[in-house]
């Protein structure tokens, strides 16, 4: 849906309604519809999916659905100020999405804790460094962003690309909080250079 919107293509109501059906009573969005296989934790709300679903549905969400999703994001924030990631290894992926949504539709909770964590964050590879730059820039932390921008430029290869470093986790459906489990699922690196 986001890709279609990005290319100015029409998005059907059927597609939007399918995404909306995945919103749970806690306001978050699940990867799969309730009752669908593989079930278990894949039918639970997760921040990665909630943020993307929110952006995909946009103005097609009712005020109540928007509020519920925003409240879910606010309550999902971790003690370090970041948001947990179910599908990605990096917490910066859902954190950037949450920052984007909450800065537009509400207030970012624990912002000073979040900023402190981001300042001291050690990114792994170009993908995470780029996400960190997006987080810092979104919070107006331009001086810190410039430091990591220089680091990202240093990572750049001679052909202008960066080494693949986007780590996606195929989380076992029995695992509800993969960031707390060592063997939560198979990890894949996107083999496409950035």
mmCIF file with all atom_site columns, C-alpha atoms in Angstrom:
data_model
loop_
_atom_site.group_PDB
_atom_site.id
_atom_site.type_symbol
_atom_site.label_atom_id
_atom_site.label_alt_id
_atom_site.label_comp_id
_atom_site.label_asym_id
_atom_site.label_entity_id
_atom_site.label_seq_id
_atom_site.pdbx_PDB_ins_code
_atom_site.Cartn_x
_atom_site.Cartn_y
_atom_site.Cartn_z
_atom_site.occupancy
_atom_site.B_iso_or_equiv
_atom_site.pdbx_formal_charge
_atom_site.auth_seq_id
_atom_site.auth_comp_id
_atom_site.auth_asym_id
_atom_site.auth_atom_id
_atom_site.pdbx_PDB_model_num
ATOM 1   C CA . UNK A 1 1   ? 0.000   0.000   0.000  1.00 0.00 ? 1   UNK A CA 1
ATOM 2   C CA . UNK A 1 2   ? 2.784   2.433   0.868  1.00 0.00 ? 2   UNK A CA 1
ATOM 3   C CA . UNK A 1 3   ? 4.585   1.582   -2.381 1.00 0.00 ? 3   UNK A CA 1
ATOM 4   C CA . UNK A 1 4   ? 1.409   2.144   -4.401 1.00 0.00 ? 4   UNK A CA 1
ATOM 5   C CA . UNK A 1 5   ? 0.846   5.479   -2.669 1.00 0.00 ? 5   UNK A CA 1
ATOM 6   C CA . UNK A 1 6   ? 4.486   6.412   -3.245 1.00 0.00 ? 6   UNK A CA 1
ATOM 7   C CA . UNK A 1 7   ? 4.051   5.905   -6.975 1.00 0.00 ? 7   UNK A CA 1
ATOM 8   C CA . UNK A 1 8   ? 0.741   7.777   -7.032 1.00 0.00 ? 8   UNK A CA 1
ATOM 9   C CA . UNK A 1 9   ? -1.234  4.617   -7.729 1.00 0.00 ? 9   UNK A CA 1
ATOM 10  C CA . UNK A 1 10  ? -4.734  3.976   -6.480 1.00 0.00 ? 10  UNK A CA 1
ATOM 11  C CA . UNK A 1 11  ? -5.103  1.941   -3.325 1.00 0.00 ? 11  UNK A CA 1
ATOM 12  C CA . UNK A 1 12  ? -8.330  -0.022  -3.097 1.00 0.00 ? 12  UNK A CA 1
ATOM 13  C CA . UNK A 1 13  ? -10.637 0.151   -0.104 1.00 0.00 ? 13  UNK A CA 1
ATOM 14  C CA . UNK A 1 14  ? -10.320 -3.636  0.075  1.00 0.00 ? 14  UNK A CA 1
ATOM 15  C CA . UNK A 1 15  ? -6.574  -3.332  0.742  1.00 0.00 ? 15  UNK A CA 1
ATOM 16  C CA . UNK A 1 16  ? -7.077  -0.678  3.428  1.00 0.00 ? 16  UNK A CA 1
ATOM 17  C CA . UNK A 1 17  ? -9.882  -2.646  5.069  1.00 0.00 ? 17  UNK A CA 1
ATOM 18  C CA . UNK A 1 18  ? -7.724  -5.774  5.153  1.00 0.00 ? 18  UNK A CA 1
ATOM 19  C CA . UNK A 1 19  ? -5.019  -3.887  7.059  1.00 0.00 ? 19  UNK A CA 1
ATOM 20  C CA . UNK A 1 20  ? -7.594  -2.360  9.399  1.00 0.00 ? 20  UNK A CA 1
ATOM 21  C CA . UNK A 1 21  ? -8.906  -5.856  10.247 1.00 0.00 ? 21  UNK A CA 1
ATOM 22  C CA . UNK A 1 22  ? -5.470  -6.641  11.688 1.00 0.00 ? 22  UNK A CA 1
ATOM 23  C CA . UNK A 1 23  ? -5.816  -3.876  14.299 1.00 0.00 ? 23  UNK A CA 1
ATOM 24  C CA . UNK A 1 24  ? -6.327  -5.442  17.711 1.00 0.00 ? 24  UNK A CA 1
ATOM 25  C CA . UNK A 1 25  ? -8.340  -4.157  20.666 1.00 0.00 ? 25  UNK A CA 1
ATOM 26  C CA . UNK A 1 26  ? -5.119  -2.834  22.251 1.00 0.00 ? 26  UNK A CA 1
ATOM 27  C CA . UNK A 1 27  ? -4.761  -0.469  19.267 1.00 0.00 ? 27  UNK A CA 1
ATOM 28  C CA . UNK A 1 28  ? -1.756  -2.242  17.789 1.00 0.00 ? 28  UNK A CA 1
ATOM 29  C CA . UNK A 1 29  ? -1.690  -4.136  14.525 1.00 0.00 ? 29  UNK A CA 1
ATOM 30  C CA . UNK A 1 30  ? -0.848  -7.811  14.094 1.00 0.00 ? 30  UNK A CA 1
ATOM 31  C CA . UNK A 1 31  ? 1.099   -9.361  11.244 1.00 0.00 ? 31  UNK A CA 1
ATOM 32  C CA . UNK A 1 32  ? -1.716  -11.833 10.541 1.00 0.00 ? 32  UNK A CA 1
ATOM 33  C CA . UNK A 1 33  ? -5.474  -11.625 10.972 1.00 0.00 ? 33  UNK A CA 1
ATOM 34  C CA . UNK A 1 34  ? -6.714  -13.117 14.232 1.00 0.00 ? 34  UNK A CA 1
ATOM 35  C CA . UNK A 1 35  ? -7.242  -16.847 13.900 1.00 0.00 ? 35  UNK A CA 1
ATOM 36  C CA . UNK A 1 36  ? -5.033  -17.203 10.807 1.00 0.00 ? 36  UNK A CA 1
ATOM 37  C CA . UNK A 1 37  ? -2.015  -19.502 10.586 1.00 0.00 ? 37  UNK A CA 1
ATOM 38  C CA . UNK A 1 38  ? 0.684   -19.618 11.805 1.00 0.00 ? 38  UNK A CA 1
ATOM 39  C CA . UNK A 1 39  ? -1.067  -17.923 14.707 1.00 0.00 ? 39  UNK A CA 1
ATOM 40  C CA . UNK A 1 40  ? 0.431   -17.470 18.147 1.00 0.00 ? 40  UNK A CA 1
ATOM 41  C CA . UNK A 1 41  ? 2.549   -14.306 18.442 1.00 0.00 ? 41  UNK A CA 1
ATOM 42  C CA . UNK A 1 42  ? 2.078   -13.493 14.746 1.00 0.00 ? 42  UNK A CA 1
ATOM 43  C CA . UNK A 1 43  ? -1.525  -12.648 15.661 1.00 0.00 ? 43  UNK A CA 1
ATOM 44  C CA . UNK A 1 44  ? -0.398  -10.218 18.377 1.00 0.00 ? 44  UNK A CA 1
ATOM 45  C CA . UNK A 1 45  ? 0.160   -6.470  18.054 1.00 0.00 ? 45  UNK A CA 1
ATOM 46  C CA . UNK A 1 46  ? 3.731   -5.416  17.296 1.00 0.00 ? 46  UNK A CA 1
ATOM 47  C CA . UNK A 1 47  ? 5.232   -1.961  16.864 1.00 0.00 ? 47  UNK A CA 1
ATOM 48  C CA . UNK A 1 48  ? 6.856   -2.641  13.470 1.00 0.00 ? 48  UNK A CA 1
ATOM 49  C CA . UNK A 1 49  ? 3.530   -3.574  11.891 1.00 0.00 ? 49  UNK A CA 1
ATOM 50  C CA . UNK A 1 50  ? 1.446   -1.028  13.809 1.00 0.00 ? 50  UNK A CA 1
ATOM 51  C CA . UNK A 1 51  ? 3.528   1.873   12.520 1.00 0.00 ? 51  UNK A CA 1
ATOM 52  C CA . UNK A 1 52  ? 3.525   0.687   8.912  1.00 0.00 ? 52  UNK A CA 1
ATOM 53  C CA . UNK A 1 53  ? -0.226  -0.036  9.042  1.00 0.00 ? 53  UNK A CA 1
ATOM 54  C CA . UNK A 1 54  ? -0.854  3.434   10.483 1.00 0.00 ? 54  UNK A CA 1
ATOM 55  C CA . UNK A 1 55  ? 1.126   5.062   7.671  1.00 0.00 ? 55  UNK A CA 1
ATOM 56  C CA . UNK A 1 56  ? -0.538  2.867   5.042  1.00 0.00 ? 56  UNK A CA 1
ATOM 57  C CA . UNK A 1 57  ? -4.090  3.552   6.213  1.00 0.00 ? 57  UNK A CA 1
ATOM 58  C CA . UNK A 1 58  ? -3.554  7.227   7.030  1.00 0.00 ? 58  UNK A CA 1
ATOM 59  C CA . UNK A 1 59  ? -6.741  9.232   6.669  1.00 0.00 ? 59  UNK A CA 1
ATOM 60  C CA . UNK A 1 60  ? -8.749  6.020   6.225  1.00 0.00 ? 60  UNK A CA 1
ATOM 61  C CA . UNK A 1 61  ? -8.468  5.419   9.963  1.00 0.00 ? 61  UNK A CA 1
ATOM 62  C CA . UNK A 1 62  ? -11.252 6.723   12.140 1.00 0.00 ? 62  UNK A CA 1
ATOM 63  C CA . UNK A 1 63  ? -10.282 9.094   14.961 1.00 0.00 ? 63  UNK A CA 1
ATOM 64  C CA . UNK A 1 64  ? -10.783 6.195   17.392 1.00 0.00 ? 64  UNK A CA 1
ATOM 65  C CA . UNK A 1 65  ? -8.537  3.858   15.370 1.00 0.00 ? 65  UNK A CA 1
ATOM 66  C CA . UNK A 1 66  ? -5.831  6.549   15.149 1.00 0.00 ? 66  UNK A CA 1
ATOM 67  C CA . UNK A 1 67  ? -5.993  7.253   18.876 1.00 0.00 ? 67  UNK A CA 1
ATOM 68  C CA . UNK A 1 68  ? -5.830  3.543   19.701 1.00 0.00 ? 68  UNK A CA 1
ATOM 69  C CA . UNK A 1 69  ? -2.757  3.056   17.471 1.00 0.00 ? 69  UNK A CA 1
ATOM 70  C CA . UNK A 1 70  ? -1.028  6.132   18.928 1.00 0.00 ? 70  UNK A CA 1
ATOM 71  C CA . UNK A 1 71  ? -1.773  4.970   22.470 1.00 0.00 ? 71  UNK A CA 1
ATOM 72  C CA . UNK A 1 72  ? -0.379  1.518   21.611 1.00 0.00 ? 72  UNK A CA 1
ATOM 73  C CA . UNK A 1 73  ? 2.826   3.083   20.305 1.00 0.00 ? 73  UNK A CA 1
ATOM 74  C CA . UNK A 1 74  ? 3.183   5.265   23.393 1.00 0.00 ? 74  UNK A CA 1
ATOM 75  C CA . UNK A 1 75  ? 2.747   2.334   25.772 1.00 0.00 ? 75  UNK A CA 1
ATOM 76  C CA . UNK A 1 76  ? 5.087   0.099   23.736 1.00 0.00 ? 76  UNK A CA 1
ATOM 77  C CA . UNK A 1 77  ? 8.085   2.350   24.269 1.00 0.00 ? 77  UNK A CA 1
ATOM 78  C CA . UNK A 1 78  ? 10.848  0.612   26.222 1.00 0.00 ? 78  UNK A CA 1
ATOM 79  C CA . UNK A 1 79  ? 12.681  1.947   29.295 1.00 0.00 ? 79  UNK A CA 1
ATOM 80  C CA . UNK A 1 80  ? 15.607  3.106   27.110 1.00 0.00 ? 80  UNK A CA 1
ATOM 81  C CA . UNK A 1 81  ? 13.224  5.265   25.052 1.00 0.00 ? 81  UNK A CA 1
ATOM 82  C CA . UNK A 1 82  ? 13.422  3.050   21.957 1.00 0.00 ? 82  UNK A CA 1
ATOM 83  C CA . UNK A 1 83  ? 10.664  0.848   20.542 1.00 0.00 ? 83  UNK A CA 1
ATOM 84  C CA . UNK A 1 84  ? 11.018  -2.943  20.278 1.00 0.00 ? 84  UNK A CA 1
ATOM 85  C CA . UNK A 1 85  ? 11.213  -4.624  16.911 1.00 0.00 ? 85  UNK A CA 1
ATOM 86  C CA . UNK A 1 86  ? 9.527   -7.925  16.223 1.00 0.00 ? 86  UNK A CA 1
ATOM 87  C CA . UNK A 1 87  ? 10.787  -8.460  12.671 1.00 0.00 ? 87  UNK A CA 1
ATOM 88  C CA . UNK A 1 88  ? 13.992  -6.431  12.521 1.00 0.00 ? 88  UNK A CA 1
ATOM 89  C CA . UNK A 1 89  ? 17.099  -6.860  14.628 1.00 0.00 ? 89  UNK A CA 1
ATOM 90  C CA . UNK A 1 90  ? 17.447  -3.109  15.035 1.00 0.00 ? 90  UNK A CA 1
ATOM 91  C CA . UNK A 1 91  ? 15.182  -1.234  17.428 1.00 0.00 ? 91  UNK A CA 1
ATOM 92  C CA . UNK A 1 92  ? 15.834  1.852   15.318 1.00 0.00 ? 92  UNK A CA 1
ATOM 93  C CA . UNK A 1 93  ? 13.435  0.725   12.562 1.00 0.00 ? 93  UNK A CA 1
ATOM 94  C CA . UNK A 1 94  ? 10.268  0.909   14.711 1.00 0.00 ? 94  UNK A CA 1
ATOM 95  C CA . UNK A 1 95  ? 11.747  3.808   16.690 1.00 0.00 ? 95  UNK A CA 1
ATOM 96  C CA . UNK A 1 96  ? 12.032  5.995   13.597 1.00 0.00 ? 96  UNK A CA 1
ATOM 97  C CA . UNK A 1 97  ? 8.497   5.063   12.579 1.00 0.00 ? 97  UNK A CA 1
ATOM 98  C CA . UNK A 1 98  ? 7.151   5.810   16.065 1.00 0.00 ? 98  UNK A CA 1
ATOM 99  C CA . UNK A 1 99  ? 8.973   9.156   16.171 1.00 0.00 ? 99  UNK A CA 1
ATOM 100 C CA . UNK A 1 100 ? 7.502   10.069  12.771 1.00 0.00 ? 100 UNK A CA 1
ATOM 101 C CA . UNK A 1 101 ? 3.949   9.216   13.785 1.00 0.00 ? 101 UNK A CA 1
ATOM 102 C CA . UNK A 1 102 ? 4.036   10.585  17.317 1.00 0.00 ? 102 UNK A CA 1
ATOM 103 C CA . UNK A 1 103 ? 5.640   13.867  16.267 1.00 0.00 ? 103 UNK A CA 1
ATOM 104 C CA . UNK A 1 104 ? 2.784   14.375  13.778 1.00 0.00 ? 104 UNK A CA 1
ATOM 105 C CA . UNK A 1 105 ? -0.108  13.089  15.893 1.00 0.00 ? 105 UNK A CA 1
ATOM 106 C CA . UNK A 1 106 ? 0.879   13.533  19.480 1.00 0.00 ? 106 UNK A CA 1
ATOM 107 C CA . UNK A 1 107 ? 3.744   13.880  21.809 1.00 0.00 ? 107 UNK A CA 1
ATOM 108 C CA . UNK A 1 108 ? 6.771   11.603  21.994 1.00 0.00 ? 108 UNK A CA 1
ATOM 109 C CA . UNK A 1 109 ? 6.910   10.148  25.508 1.00 0.00 ? 109 UNK A CA 1
ATOM 110 C CA . UNK A 1 110 ? 10.169  10.022  27.471 1.00 0.00 ? 110 UNK A CA 1
ATOM 111 C CA . UNK A 1 111 ? 11.845  12.167  24.854 1.00 0.00 ? 111 UNK A CA 1
ATOM 112 C CA . UNK A 1 112 ? 14.878  13.057  26.973 1.00 0.00 ? 112 UNK A CA 1
ATOM 113 C CA . UNK A 1 113 ? 15.564  9.374   27.701 1.00 0.00 ? 113 UNK A CA 1
ATOM 114 C CA . UNK A 1 114 ? 15.123  8.633   23.996 1.00 0.00 ? 114 UNK A CA 1
ATOM 115 C CA . UNK A 1 115 ? 17.524  11.406  22.987 1.00 0.00 ? 115 UNK A CA 1
ATOM 116 C CA . UNK A 1 116 ? 20.133  10.223  25.491 1.00 0.00 ? 116 UNK A CA 1
ATOM 117 C CA . UNK A 1 117 ? 19.887  6.649   24.202 1.00 0.00 ? 117 UNK A CA 1
ATOM 118 C CA . UNK A 1 118 ? 20.226  7.793   20.601 1.00 0.00 ? 118 UNK A CA 1
ATOM 119 C CA . UNK A 1 119 ? 23.294  9.946   21.382 1.00 0.00 ? 119 UNK A CA 1
ATOM 120 C CA . UNK A 1 120 ? 25.033  6.926   22.922 1.00 0.00 ? 120 UNK A CA 1
ATOM 121 C CA . UNK A 1 121 ? 23.792  4.364   20.380 1.00 0.00 ? 121 UNK A CA 1
ATOM 122 C CA . UNK A 1 122 ? 26.442  2.391   18.463 1.00 0.00 ? 122 UNK A CA 1
ATOM 123 C CA . UNK A 1 123 ? 24.948  1.513   15.078 1.00 0.00 ? 123 UNK A CA 1
ATOM 124 C CA . UNK A 1 124 ? 25.877  -1.686  13.283 1.00 0.00 ? 124 UNK A CA 1
ATOM 125 C CA . UNK A 1 125 ? 26.442  -1.071  9.580  1.00 0.00 ? 125 UNK A CA 1
ATOM 126 C CA . UNK A 1 126 ? 25.040  1.397   7.079  1.00 0.00 ? 126 UNK A CA 1
ATOM 127 C CA . UNK A 1 127 ? 21.363  0.454   7.493  1.00 0.00 ? 127 UNK A CA 1
ATOM 128 C CA . UNK A 1 128 ? 21.323  1.100   11.219 1.00 0.00 ? 128 UNK A CA 1
ATOM 129 C CA . UNK A 1 129 ? 23.488  4.200   10.855 1.00 0.00 ? 129 UNK A CA 1
ATOM 130 C CA . UNK A 1 130 ? 21.020  5.624   8.323  1.00 0.00 ? 130 UNK A CA 1
ATOM 131 C CA . UNK A 1 131 ? 18.122  4.847   10.675 1.00 0.00 ? 131 UNK A CA 1
ATOM 132 C CA . UNK A 1 132 ? 19.958  6.557   13.536 1.00 0.00 ? 132 UNK A CA 1
ATOM 133 C CA . UNK A 1 133 ? 20.490  9.644   11.351 1.00 0.00 ? 133 UNK A CA 1
ATOM 134 C CA . UNK A 1 134 ? 16.759  9.687   10.547 1.00 0.00 ? 134 UNK A CA 1
ATOM 135 C CA . UNK A 1 135 ? 15.879  9.424   14.257 1.00 0.00 ? 135 UNK A CA 1
ATOM 136 C CA . UNK A 1 136 ? 18.283  12.176  15.274 1.00 0.00 ? 136 UNK A CA 1
ATOM 137 C CA . UNK A 1 137 ? 17.232  14.499  12.457 1.00 0.00 ? 137 UNK A CA 1
ATOM 138 C CA . UNK A 1 138 ? 13.540  13.938  13.230 1.00 0.00 ? 138 UNK A CA 1
ATOM 139 C CA . UNK A 1 139 ? 14.203  15.062  16.797 1.00 0.00 ? 139 UNK A CA 1
ATOM 140 C CA . UNK A 1 140 ? 16.130  18.159  15.668 1.00 0.00 ? 140 UNK A CA 1
ATOM 141 C CA . UNK A 1 141 ? 19.446  16.730  16.870 1.00 0.00 ? 141 UNK A CA 1
ATOM 142 C CA . UNK A 1 142 ? 21.337  17.927  13.815 1.00 0.00 ? 142 UNK A CA 1
ATOM 143 C CA . UNK A 1 143 ? 24.777  18.213  15.401 1.00 0.00 ? 143 UNK A CA 1
ATOM 144 C CA . UNK A 1 144 ? 24.700  14.551  16.482 1.00 0.00 ? 144 UNK A CA 1
ATOM 145 C CA . UNK A 1 145 ? 23.221  13.583  13.122 1.00 0.00 ? 145 UNK A CA 1
ATOM 146 C CA . UNK A 1 146 ? 26.201  15.129  11.316 1.00 0.00 ? 146 UNK A CA 1
ATOM 147 C CA . UNK A 1 147 ? 28.608  12.902  13.258 1.00 0.00 ? 147 UNK A CA 1
ATOM 148 C CA . UNK A 1 148 ? 26.821  9.765   12.081 1.00 0.00 ? 148 UNK A CA 1
ATOM 149 C CA . UNK A 1 149 ? 26.426  11.135  8.565  1.00 0.00 ? 149 UNK A CA 1
ATOM 150 C CA . UNK A 1 150 ? 30.211  11.315  8.338  1.00 0.00 ? 150 UNK A CA 1
ATOM 151 C CA . UNK A 1 151 ? 30.378  7.733   9.592  1.00 0.00 ? 151 UNK A CA 1
ATOM 152 C CA . UNK A 1 152 ? 27.848  6.641   6.949  1.00 0.00 ? 152 UNK A CA 1
ATOM 153 C CA . UNK A 1 153 ? 29.921  8.290   4.230  1.00 0.00 ? 153 UNK A CA 1
ATOM 154 C CA . UNK A 1 154 ? 32.974  6.393   5.493  1.00 0.00 ? 154 UNK A CA 1
ATOM 155 C CA . UNK A 1 155 ? 31.042  3.116   5.093  1.00 0.00 ? 155 UNK A CA 1
ATOM 156 C CA . UNK A 1 156 ? 30.325  3.899   1.447  1.00 0.00 ? 156 UNK A CA 1
ATOM 157 C CA . UNK A 1 157 ? 31.984  1.594   -1.066 1.00 0.00 ? 157 UNK A CA 1
ATOM 158 C CA . UNK A 1 158 ? 33.861  2.742   -4.174 1.00 0.00 ? 158 UNK A CA 1
ATOM 159 C CA . UNK A 1 159 ? 30.845  1.934   -6.390 1.00 0.00 ? 159 UNK A CA 1
ATOM 160 C CA . UNK A 1 160 ? 28.695  4.328   -4.334 1.00 0.00 ? 160 UNK A CA 1
ATOM 161 C CA . UNK A 1 161 ? 26.742  1.637   -2.485 1.00 0.00 ? 161 UNK A CA 1
ATOM 162 C CA . UNK A 1 162 ? 27.003  0.281   1.050  1.00 0.00 ? 162 UNK A CA 1
ATOM 163 C CA . UNK A 1 163 ? 27.431  -3.279  2.233  1.00 0.00 ? 163 UNK A CA 1
ATOM 164 C CA . UNK A 1 164 ? 24.181  -5.081  2.951  1.00 0.00 ? 164 UNK A CA 1
ATOM 165 C CA . UNK A 1 165 ? 23.359  -4.613  6.626  1.00 0.00 ? 165 UNK A CA 1
ATOM 166 C CA . UNK A 1 166 ? 19.574  -4.737  6.997  1.00 0.00 ? 166 UNK A CA 1
ATOM 167 C CA . UNK A 1 167 ? 19.035  -7.693  9.328  1.00 0.00 ? 167 UNK A CA 1
ATOM 168 C CA . UNK A 1 168 ? 15.529  -9.151  9.204  1.00 0.00 ? 168 UNK A CA 1
ATOM 169 C CA . UNK A 1 169 ? 14.477  -11.762 11.750 1.00 0.00 ? 169 UNK A CA 1
ATOM 170 C CA . UNK A 1 170 ? 11.981  -14.462 10.765 1.00 0.00 ? 170 UNK A CA 1
ATOM 171 C CA . UNK A 1 171 ? 10.697  -14.710 14.302 1.00 0.00 ? 171 UNK A CA 1
ATOM 172 C CA . UNK A 1 172 ? 9.374   -18.037 15.491 1.00 0.00 ? 172 UNK A CA 1
ATOM 173 C CA . UNK A 1 173 ? 5.611   -17.601 15.896 1.00 0.00 ? 173 UNK A CA 1
ATOM 174 C CA . UNK A 1 174 ? 5.813   -18.954 19.455 1.00 0.00 ? 174 UNK A CA 1
ATOM 175 C CA . UNK A 1 175 ? 8.070   -16.047 20.513 1.00 0.00 ? 175 UNK A CA 1
ATOM 176 C CA . UNK A 1 176 ? 6.195   -12.962 21.665 1.00 0.00 ? 176 UNK A CA 1
ATOM 177 C CA . UNK A 1 177 ? 9.171   -10.738 22.609 1.00 0.00 ? 177 UNK A CA 1
ATOM 178 C CA . UNK A 1 178 ? 12.111  -11.703 20.364 1.00 0.00 ? 178 UNK A CA 1
ATOM 179 C CA . UNK A 1 179 ? 14.309  -8.879  21.678 1.00 0.00 ? 179 UNK A CA 1
ATOM 180 C CA . UNK A 1 180 ? 14.445  -10.843 24.954 1.00 0.00 ? 180 UNK A CA 1
ATOM 181 C CA . UNK A 1 181 ? 15.286  -14.234 23.389 1.00 0.00 ? 181 UNK A CA 1
ATOM 182 C CA . UNK A 1 182 ? 18.659  -15.295 21.983 1.00 0.00 ? 182 UNK A CA 1
ATOM 183 C CA . UNK A 1 183 ? 17.313  -17.805 19.443 1.00 0.00 ? 183 UNK A CA 1
ATOM 184 C CA . UNK A 1 184 ? 14.062  -16.068 18.457 1.00 0.00 ? 184 UNK A CA 1
ATOM 185 C CA . UNK A 1 185 ? 14.265  -17.052 14.809 1.00 0.00 ? 185 UNK A CA 1
ATOM 186 C CA . UNK A 1 186 ? 16.369  -17.176 11.693 1.00 0.00 ? 186 UNK A CA 1
ATOM 187 C CA . UNK A 1 187 ? 18.143  -13.946 10.794 1.00 0.00 ? 187 UNK A CA 1
ATOM 188 C CA . UNK A 1 188 ? 18.554  -12.873 7.187  1.00 0.00 ? 188 UNK A CA 1
ATOM 189 C CA . UNK A 1 189 ? 20.600  -10.022 5.810  1.00 0.00 ? 189 UNK A CA 1
ATOM 190 C CA . UNK A 1 190 ? 19.208  -8.260  2.795  1.00 0.00 ? 190 UNK A CA 1
ATOM 191 C CA . UNK A 1 191 ? 21.761  -9.185  0.145  1.00 0.00 ? 191 UNK A CA 1
ATOM 192 C CA . UNK A 1 192 ? 21.037  -6.068  -1.877 1.00 0.00 ? 192 UNK A CA 1
ATOM 193 C CA . UNK A 1 193 ? 23.576  -3.351  -1.343 1.00 0.00 ? 193 UNK A CA 1
ATOM 194 C CA . UNK A 1 194 ? 22.085  -0.034  -0.330 1.00 0.00 ? 194 UNK A CA 1
#
